[in-house]
Amino acid sequence: MTNADFEKIIDTSDEWITTRTGIKERRIARNGLQTSDMALEACRRALDMAVCPPEDIDVLIVGTVTPDYPLPSTACVIQEKLAFPNAVAFDIAAACAGFISGLSIARSMIESGTARKALVCGAEKLSTITDYSDRGTCVLFGDGAGAAVLEASDDEVGVVETYLRSDGSMREWLWIEAGGSNQPITPDFPFDGRDKILMNGSDIFKVAVREMTKACVKVLDDAGVSADDIALVVPHQANIRIIEGVAKRLQIGLDRFYLNIDRYGNTSAASVPLALDEANRNGRIRSGDYILMVAFGGGLIWGAALVKW
Ligand code: COA
């Protein structure tokens, strides 16, 4: 869906969307295609790339705020479709920080010996929770999925450091008010937009720049790695101006940030793994590189992960 498509349905312009967000296009999944269908394809490709049979996976973690069903988890749907006989499968609702949260949990499980191989996926069909009459939000979001396989290793590579934080006091800055136990959708529900994403964009923007920067500094400090040593930053793709703000504060040139926001928009939990996979397949990542991932989203929740490739 292009900016020109939005010009036909809401009061907006390609110029406004491009200069305020950096987004030109986003992918919208067709009707009938579920979050688990996109996740399944991403998981399949990750397993192929890792040459890992599904039966080797001990834990499958899916970051999503757009599960196929309220119950059960999308991870359990995928477990059945791809046949992971030996895995425990569960979702995490950490919005745009879903993949980094999954990575952090998988790392802990591997380090503690609970799991040897983990499959971490971020998958979203945000078009199902987007209000296409709200110009302040609808131009931002897209659908997609990405996944990665992690395994125990004695080599000097892998997830070096992770950091996660949240602050629930700002939860109403980015939320869906209705549809849960607080405000169930009853027969007389007015469908006035409260069952879709509501957002206070400008306040989130400031907190995102500040906390994403702090999260990056924290993992770098904890790992004893300098910003100069980072080969590539793979940030959550929410807004090009947020990424520029983080780059400036970290004093890392934008040329060392992987950017694909122009083609996908904000895909929430899918954003970081989509960018990571593209960067890898495009030859932007070499063996031994330090890769810094960072994300921020509804909760509010944010985090960073430092990986040695
Ligand atoms: N097209 C044209 N005008 C639009 C518009 C659109 N799609 N969306 C909003 N506007 C208008 C507003 O109505 C407002 O008009 P007004 O001044 O007449 O009231 C004006 O543009 C400025 O709105 P504002 O919300 O202050 O713009 P902004 O520069 O903060 O940009 C966002 C809005 C949403 C792009 C920006 O705040 C943002 O990206 N925030 C972070 C959101 C985010 O990343 N959320 C997910 C976190 S993971």
PDB file of C-alpha atoms in Angstrom, residues 35-192:
ATOM      1  CA  THR A  35      -0.322 -13.895  11.430  1.00  0.00           C
ATOM      2  CA  SER A  36       0.635 -17.574  11.847  1.00  0.00           C
ATOM      3  CA  ASP A  37       0.806 -18.036   8.047  1.00  0.00           C
ATOM      4  CA  MET A  38       3.411 -15.275   7.733  1.00  0.00           C
ATOM      5  CA  ALA A  39       5.213 -16.514  10.833  1.00  0.00           C
ATOM      6  CA  LEU A  40       5.234 -20.049   9.455  1.00  0.00           C
ATOM      7  CA  GLU A  41       6.983 -18.940   6.266  1.00  0.00           C
ATOM      8  CA  ALA A  42       9.560 -16.957   8.256  1.00  0.00           C
ATOM      9  CA  CYS A  43      10.178 -19.900  10.624  1.00  0.00           C
ATOM     10  CA  ARG A  44      10.543 -22.309   7.690  1.00  0.00           C
ATOM     11  CA  ARG A  45      13.134 -20.079   6.010  1.00  0.00           C
ATOM     12  CA  ALA A  46      15.057 -19.559   9.258  1.00  0.00           C
ATOM     13  CA  LEU A  47      15.176 -23.328   9.877  1.00  0.00           C
ATOM     14  CA  ASP A  48      16.341 -23.920   6.285  1.00  0.00           C
ATOM     15  CA  MET A  49      19.068 -21.301   6.617  1.00  0.00           C
ATOM     16  CA  ALA A  50      20.219 -22.789   9.934  1.00  0.00           C
ATOM     17  CA  VAL A  51      19.967 -26.344   8.522  1.00  0.00           C
ATOM     18  CA  CYS A  52      17.930 -27.222  11.598  1.00  0.00           C
ATOM     19  CA  PRO A  53      15.113 -29.819  11.565  1.00  0.00           C
ATOM     20  CA  PRO A  54      11.973 -28.762  13.513  1.00  0.00           C
ATOM     21  CA  GLU A  55      12.390 -31.657  15.962  1.00  0.00           C
ATOM     22  CA  ASP A  56      15.641 -30.078  17.225  1.00  0.00           C
ATOM     23  CA  ILE A  57      13.839 -26.957  18.456  1.00  0.00           C
ATOM     24  CA  ASP A  58      13.308 -26.891  22.239  1.00  0.00           C
ATOM     25  CA  VAL A  59      11.473 -23.584  22.464  1.00  0.00           C
ATOM     26  CA  LEU A  60       9.442 -21.524  19.999  1.00  0.00           C
ATOM     27  CA  ILE A  61       8.758 -17.933  21.032  1.00  0.00           C
ATOM     28  CA  VAL A  62       6.521 -15.644  18.976  1.00  0.00           C
ATOM     29  CA  GLY A  63       6.366 -11.904  19.621  1.00  0.00           C
ATOM     30  CA  THR A  64       3.000 -10.601  18.450  1.00  0.00           C
ATOM     31  CA  VAL A  65       0.160  -8.265  19.408  1.00  0.00           C
ATOM     32  CA  THR A  66      -1.973  -9.603  16.562  1.00  0.00           C
ATOM     33  CA  PRO A  67      -2.323 -13.300  17.401  1.00  0.00           C
ATOM     34  CA  ASP A  68      -4.568 -15.511  15.235  1.00  0.00           C
ATOM     35  CA  TYR A  69      -6.801 -16.030  18.297  1.00  0.00           C
ATOM     36  CA  PRO A  70      -7.023 -14.543  21.805  1.00  0.00           C
ATOM     37  CA  LEU A  71      -6.509 -18.185  22.873  1.00  0.00           C
ATOM     38  CA  PRO A  72      -4.389 -20.247  22.179  1.00  0.00           C
ATOM     39  CA  SER A  73      -1.062 -18.617  21.395  1.00  0.00           C
ATOM     40  CA  THR A  74       0.049 -18.180  17.787  1.00  0.00           C
ATOM     41  CA  ALA A  75       3.199 -20.073  18.744  1.00  0.00           C
ATOM     42  CA  CYS A  76       1.047 -23.154  19.492  1.00  0.00           C
ATOM     43  CA  VAL A  77      -0.690 -22.787  16.101  1.00  0.00           C
ATOM     44  CA  ILE A  78       2.731 -22.739  14.412  1.00  0.00           C
ATOM     45  CA  GLN A  79       3.904 -25.661  16.530  1.00  0.00           C
ATOM     46  CA  GLU A  80       1.123 -27.788  15.093  1.00  0.00           C
ATOM     47  CA  LYS A  81       1.501 -26.562  11.479  1.00  0.00           C
ATOM     48  CA  LEU A  82       5.287 -27.011  11.328  1.00  0.00           C
ATOM     49  CA  ALA A  83       5.420 -30.011  13.678  1.00  0.00           C
ATOM     50  CA  PHE A  84       7.804 -29.167  16.513  1.00  0.00           C
ATOM     51  CA  PRO A  85       7.283 -32.314  18.604  1.00  0.00           C
ATOM     52  CA  ASN A  86       9.872 -31.471  21.259  1.00  0.00           C
ATOM     53  CA  ALA A  87       9.286 -27.761  21.782  1.00  0.00           C
ATOM     54  CA  VAL A  88       7.422 -25.622  24.260  1.00  0.00           C
ATOM     55  CA  ALA A  89       5.713 -22.827  22.330  1.00  0.00           C
ATOM     56  CA  PHE A  90       4.418 -19.518  23.667  1.00  0.00           C
ATOM     57  CA  ASP A  91       3.741 -15.901  22.649  1.00  0.00           C
ATOM     58  CA  ILE A  92       4.972 -12.718  24.226  1.00  0.00           C
ATOM     59  CA  ALA A  93       2.988  -9.478  24.004  1.00  0.00           C
ATOM     60  CA  ALA A  94       5.820  -6.963  23.979  1.00  0.00           C
ATOM     61  CA  ALA A  95       4.646  -5.036  20.902  1.00  0.00           C
ATOM     62  CA  CYS A  96       7.531  -3.621  18.860  1.00  0.00           C
ATOM     63  CA  ALA A  97      10.033  -4.993  21.391  1.00  0.00           C
ATOM     64  CA  GLY A  98       8.644  -8.522  20.866  1.00  0.00           C
ATOM     65  CA  PHE A  99      11.585  -9.913  18.915  1.00  0.00           C
ATOM     66  CA  ILE A 100      14.263  -8.485  21.213  1.00  0.00           C
ATOM     67  CA  SER A 101      12.302  -9.745  24.232  1.00  0.00           C
ATOM     68  CA  GLY A 102      12.094 -13.203  22.642  1.00  0.00           C
ATOM     69  CA  LEU A 103      15.805 -13.121  21.891  1.00  0.00           C
ATOM     70  CA  SER A 104      16.538 -12.227  25.498  1.00  0.00           C
ATOM     71  CA  ILE A 105      14.319 -15.039  26.878  1.00  0.00           C
ATOM     72  CA  ALA A 106      15.803 -17.583  24.440  1.00  0.00           C
ATOM     73  CA  ARG A 107      19.325 -16.527  25.375  1.00  0.00           C
ATOM     74  CA  SER A 108      18.532 -17.005  29.085  1.00  0.00           C
ATOM     75  CA  MET A 109      17.005 -20.429  28.452  1.00  0.00           C
ATOM     76  CA  ILE A 110      20.025 -21.528  26.421  1.00  0.00           C
ATOM     77  CA  GLU A 111      22.534 -20.155  28.946  1.00  0.00           C
ATOM     78  CA  SER A 112      20.714 -21.843  31.823  1.00  0.00           C
ATOM     79  CA  GLY A 113      20.676 -25.163  29.942  1.00  0.00           C
ATOM     80  CA  THR A 114      16.852 -25.295  29.693  1.00  0.00           C
ATOM     81  CA  ALA A 115      17.052 -25.286  25.889  1.00  0.00           C
ATOM     82  CA  ARG A 116      19.706 -26.040  23.293  1.00  0.00           C
ATOM     83  CA  LYS A 117      17.968 -24.623  20.240  1.00  0.00           C
ATOM     84  CA  ALA A 118      15.383 -21.850  20.093  1.00  0.00           C
ATOM     85  CA  LEU A 119      13.293 -20.378  17.319  1.00  0.00           C
ATOM     86  CA  VAL A 120      12.364 -16.732  17.883  1.00  0.00           C
ATOM     87  CA  CYS A 121       9.815 -15.093  15.621  1.00  0.00           C
ATOM     88  CA  GLY A 122       8.230 -11.654  15.352  1.00  0.00           C
ATOM     89  CA  ALA A 123       4.991 -11.629  13.355  1.00  0.00           C
ATOM     90  CA  GLU A 124       2.202  -9.104  12.965  1.00  0.00           C
ATOM     91  CA  LYS A 125      -0.912  -8.484  10.938  1.00  0.00           C
ATOM     92  CA  LEU A 126      -1.236  -4.885  12.147  1.00  0.00           C
ATOM     93  CA  SER A 127      -3.722  -4.119   9.358  1.00  0.00           C
ATOM     94  CA  THR A 128      -6.350  -5.915  11.503  1.00  0.00           C
ATOM     95  CA  ILE A 129      -5.907  -3.443  14.386  1.00  0.00           C
ATOM     96  CA  THR A 130      -5.309  -0.283  12.335  1.00  0.00           C
ATOM     97  CA  ASP A 131      -8.007   2.386  12.050  1.00  0.00           C
ATOM     98  CA  TYR A 132      -7.834   3.414   8.380  1.00  0.00           C
ATOM     99  CA  SER A 133      -9.814   6.582   9.119  1.00  0.00           C
ATOM    100  CA  ASP A 134      -7.174   7.846  11.619  1.00  0.00           C
ATOM    101  CA  ARG A 135      -4.498   9.621   9.573  1.00  0.00           C
ATOM    102  CA  GLY A 136      -2.276   9.978  12.643  1.00  0.00           C
ATOM    103  CA  THR A 137      -1.722   6.207  12.822  1.00  0.00           C
ATOM    104  CA  CYS A 138      -2.848   4.355   9.681  1.00  0.00           C
ATOM    105  CA  VAL A 139       0.012   5.527   7.447  1.00  0.00           C
ATOM    106  CA  LEU A 140       2.570   4.072   9.838  1.00  0.00           C
ATOM    107  CA  PHE A 141       1.800   0.356  10.036  1.00  0.00           C
ATOM    108  CA  GLY A 142       2.362  -2.730   7.879  1.00  0.00           C
ATOM    109  CA  ASP A 143       2.242  -6.530   8.088  1.00  0.00           C
ATOM    110  CA  GLY A 144       5.085  -9.040   8.083  1.00  0.00           C
ATOM    111  CA  ALA A 145       7.114 -11.681   9.890  1.00  0.00           C
ATOM    112  CA  GLY A 146      10.737 -12.565  10.566  1.00  0.00           C
ATOM    113  CA  ALA A 147      12.482 -15.311  12.527  1.00  0.00           C
ATOM    114  CA  ALA A 148      15.856 -16.491  13.782  1.00  0.00           C
ATOM    115  CA  VAL A 149      17.291 -19.744  15.129  1.00  0.00           C
ATOM    116  CA  LEU A 150      19.540 -19.609  18.202  1.00  0.00           C
ATOM    117  CA  GLU A 151      21.641 -22.484  19.431  1.00  0.00           C
ATOM    118  CA  ALA A 152      24.034 -23.220  22.264  1.00  0.00           C
ATOM    119  CA  SER A 153      27.658 -22.761  21.245  1.00  0.00           C
ATOM    120  CA  ASP A 154      31.093 -22.589  22.835  1.00  0.00           C
ATOM    121  CA  ASP A 155      32.318 -20.240  20.092  1.00  0.00           C
ATOM    122  CA  GLU A 156      33.071 -16.583  20.793  1.00  0.00           C
ATOM    123  CA  VAL A 157      29.994 -15.497  18.808  1.00  0.00           C
ATOM    124  CA  GLY A 158      26.320 -15.046  19.567  1.00  0.00           C
ATOM    125  CA  VAL A 159      24.145 -12.891  21.807  1.00  0.00           C
ATOM    126  CA  VAL A 160      26.641 -10.946  23.888  1.00  0.00           C
ATOM    127  CA  GLU A 161      24.301  -8.745  25.923  1.00  0.00           C
ATOM    128  CA  THR A 162      20.596  -7.900  26.155  1.00  0.00           C
ATOM    129  CA  TYR A 163      18.684  -5.244  28.057  1.00  0.00           C
ATOM    130  CA  LEU A 164      14.908  -4.860  28.546  1.00  0.00           C
ATOM    131  CA  ARG A 165      12.858  -2.230  30.367  1.00  0.00           C
ATOM    132  CA  SER A 166       9.230  -1.140  30.517  1.00  0.00           C
ATOM    133  CA  ASP A 167       7.078   1.575  32.068  1.00  0.00           C
ATOM    134  CA  GLY A 168       3.377   0.748  32.303  1.00  0.00           C
ATOM    135  CA  SER A 169       2.440   4.241  33.464  1.00  0.00           C
ATOM    136  CA  MET A 170       2.494   5.393  29.822  1.00  0.00           C
ATOM    137  CA  ARG A 171       0.456   2.435  28.515  1.00  0.00           C
ATOM    138  CA  GLU A 172      -2.389   4.657  27.275  1.00  0.00           C
ATOM    139  CA  TRP A 173      -0.019   6.454  24.884  1.00  0.00           C
ATOM    140  CA  LEU A 174      -0.174   3.457  22.569  1.00  0.00           C
ATOM    141  CA  TRP A 175      -2.991   1.049  23.166  1.00  0.00           C
ATOM    142  CA  ILE A 176      -6.155  -0.680  22.074  1.00  0.00           C
ATOM    143  CA  GLU A 177      -8.725   0.230  24.652  1.00  0.00           C
ATOM    144  CA  ALA A 178     -11.464  -2.283  23.851  1.00  0.00           C
ATOM    145  CA  GLY A 179     -11.536  -6.007  23.133  1.00  0.00           C
ATOM    146  CA  GLY A 180     -10.007  -7.263  26.384  1.00  0.00           C
ATOM    147  CA  SER A 181     -11.527  -8.063  29.784  1.00  0.00           C
ATOM    148  CA  ASN A 182     -11.547  -4.356  30.690  1.00  0.00           C
ATOM    149  CA  GLN A 183     -13.886  -3.421  27.826  1.00  0.00           C
ATOM    150  CA  PRO A 184     -15.220  -6.511  26.057  1.00  0.00           C
ATOM    151  CA  ILE A 185     -16.811  -6.069  22.634  1.00  0.00           C
ATOM    152  CA  THR A 186     -20.479  -6.665  23.400  1.00  0.00           C
ATOM    153  CA  PRO A 187     -23.382  -6.615  20.878  1.00  0.00           C
ATOM    154  CA  ASP A 188     -23.964  -2.893  21.574  1.00  0.00           C
ATOM    155  CA  PHE A 189     -20.281  -1.905  21.218  1.00  0.00           C
ATOM    156  CA  PRO A 190     -20.193   1.266  19.029  1.00  0.00           C
ATOM    157  CA  PHE A 191     -17.000   0.428  17.048  1.00  0.00           C
ATOM    158  CA  ASP A 192     -15.829   4.008  17.440  1.00  0.00           C
TER     159      ASP A 192
END
